[in-house]
Amino acid sequence: MMEENRMVSINIKIWKFFAIIYPTSDKLWRLYSIQFVTILLNFMQFMFLIEMWGNLAPFILNVFYVSATFDCLLRTGVIVYNRSKFEAFLAEFDSMYSEIEENGDDYAKGKLKEATEFCRKFSLFNVLASFLDLIGTMSHPILTGTRTHPFGVALPGIDSAVSPYYEIYFILQLHCPITLSVLYMPFVSIFVTFSSFGKTALQILQHRLKDIFEIYDDDETRLEALKECAHYYNRLTRFIKVFDEMVTYVILGEFLLFGAIICSLLFCINIIDTMAQFVSIIMYVGTMLYVLFACYYSANEMLEESLKVSEAAYSIPWYEGTPQFRKTLLLFIQRTQKPLCLTVGNVYPMTLLIFQSLLNMSYSYFTMLRGLKIQ
């Protein structure tokens, strides 16, 4: 059972409870319910944006919420649409994880345990932080005594600031801390978890390569050990490729969307009037940067470890091996020259350099807009 895998158990239990994966007929209503209320919320947010057209500061501030809610639907939609493929991917992950747990040496088990504890803490922090952040957003109108809505919602022809519509709208948003946390943060945690597992598996592979001549004495056993490493590398390649196919266009959408929103929010700092709006912008920008950095950093770490595989293979005292061993090793080194990486829209590798280019792009457009405003 995937729920028993400590590395992913927190997120899998959440998704399974809401029937996003491993659905059963008696639980599908939960999936339809959270999708319906989130789609309704996103529609009402969009209506509010139309009302705010021309009022630049509130418009930009609420674009963040509209985009974040839409991103929740996008992420969940990708998982549900690729459910069979994702569940098969989870089964392969669990198989590889169990093999290391049961057959790995002390080094492999230690690395796996270290990665597992990190991923559990990261997942728990994400869920709790997201939930508490949304609770704070929901509480803001109550604490300040203003008749504003936490996420900015409206319907045509209805004044959302007067009773009883204000109260009804507010009640309709009470689900947000749960639904948005469930739909948004587990995807980030799962992404980082699989990237961390890929990194750990590559580190274990490097260790196995370096130990070939230390553990085995005869040429035939060394050759078999090298072939097992090559097979394991091919398995990792397929694992990362399938993962990339499922998330690459989500990453591309977020790259374009969040880049534009960061630019807009930074520009909004120049036109806001209240400290509350300033704090809100800092929180919004910080949240997006945290999510983006977590994903790009973990993907970059995995890519760097994949580059070290060929170095580990070359560090083997190959000159002591048989001609067949040397030929196999040469083919393996050639095979590992191409890094294993996740991509942005199947075009650019997910690296910290790409993350930096996103920040540079956002800041460049921000300075351009600021210059136009000053003129």
Short mmCIF file of N, CA and C in Angstrom, two decimals, residues 41 46 54 62 72-73 76 139-140 190 202 208 211 219 227 268 271 282 287 316 319 337 372:
data_model
loop_
_atom_site.label_atom_id
_atom_site.label_comp_id
_atom_site.label_asym_id
_atom_site.label_seq_id
_atom_site.Cartn_x
_atom_site.Cartn_y
_atom_site.Cartn_z
N LEU A 41 -15.63 29.12 -7.03
CA LEU A 41 -14.81 30.19 -6.45
C LEU A 41 -14.02 30.91 -7.53
N PHE A 46 -13.11 35.67 -10.94
CA PHE A 46 -12.97 36.29 -12.25
C PHE A 46 -13.99 37.40 -12.44
N GLY A 54 -9.77 48.77 -14.06
CA GLY A 54 -9.52 50.21 -13.97
C GLY A 54 -9.02 50.63 -12.62
N ASN A 62 -5.76 40.85 -6.66
CA ASN A 62 -6.67 39.72 -6.80
C ASN A 62 -6.33 38.82 -7.97
N CYS A 72 -4.52 25.53 -8.80
CA CYS A 72 -5.01 24.36 -8.04
C CYS A 72 -5.80 23.43 -8.94
N LEU A 73 -6.70 24.01 -9.73
CA LEU A 73 -7.52 23.21 -10.65
C LEU A 73 -6.66 22.56 -11.72
N THR A 76 -4.61 19.60 -10.12
CA THR A 76 -5.49 18.47 -9.84
C THR A 76 -5.98 17.83 -11.14
N SER A 139 -9.44 35.23 8.08
CA SER A 139 -9.69 35.98 9.33
C SER A 139 -9.52 37.48 9.17
N HIS A 140 -8.84 37.90 8.13
CA HIS A 140 -8.51 39.32 7.98
C HIS A 140 -9.74 40.23 8.00
N ILE A 190 4.91 16.44 -3.61
CA ILE A 190 5.15 15.24 -4.42
C ILE A 190 6.26 15.50 -5.43
N LEU A 202 20.43 8.18 -7.61
CA LEU A 202 21.65 8.44 -8.39
C LEU A 202 22.89 8.42 -7.49
N ARG A 208 27.58 2.38 -5.79
CA ARG A 208 27.71 1.01 -6.29
C ARG A 208 28.81 0.91 -7.33
N ASP A 211 32.25 0.90 -5.79
CA ASP A 211 32.53 -0.28 -4.97
C ASP A 211 32.76 -1.56 -5.78
N ASP A 219 36.69 -11.26 -12.38
CA ASP A 219 36.28 -10.42 -13.52
C ASP A 219 34.82 -10.63 -13.91
N LYS A 227 26.89 -4.39 -15.27
CA LYS A 227 25.67 -4.51 -16.07
C LYS A 227 24.43 -4.21 -15.22
N CYS A 268 2.95 46.83 -8.29
CA CYS A 268 1.84 47.27 -7.44
C CYS A 268 2.33 47.96 -6.17
N ILE A 271 2.06 51.71 -6.17
CA ILE A 271 0.78 52.42 -6.29
C ILE A 271 -0.17 52.12 -5.13
N ILE A 282 4.01 41.32 -0.20
CA ILE A 282 5.22 40.62 0.23
C ILE A 282 4.93 39.14 0.47
N THR A 287 5.40 33.61 -1.26
CA THR A 287 4.81 32.29 -1.48
C THR A 287 5.19 31.74 -2.85
N ILE A 316 36.40 4.32 -11.72
CA ILE A 316 36.68 2.89 -11.51
C ILE A 316 38.05 2.57 -12.11
N TYR A 319 41.36 -0.03 -15.92
CA TYR A 319 42.55 -0.64 -16.52
C TYR A 319 42.85 -2.01 -15.92
N GLN A 337 26.46 10.47 -20.32
CA GLN A 337 26.90 11.84 -20.60
C GLN A 337 25.73 12.81 -20.67
N LEU A 372 7.83 53.67 -16.96
CA LEU A 372 6.70 54.24 -17.68
C LEU A 372 5.80 55.03 -16.73
#
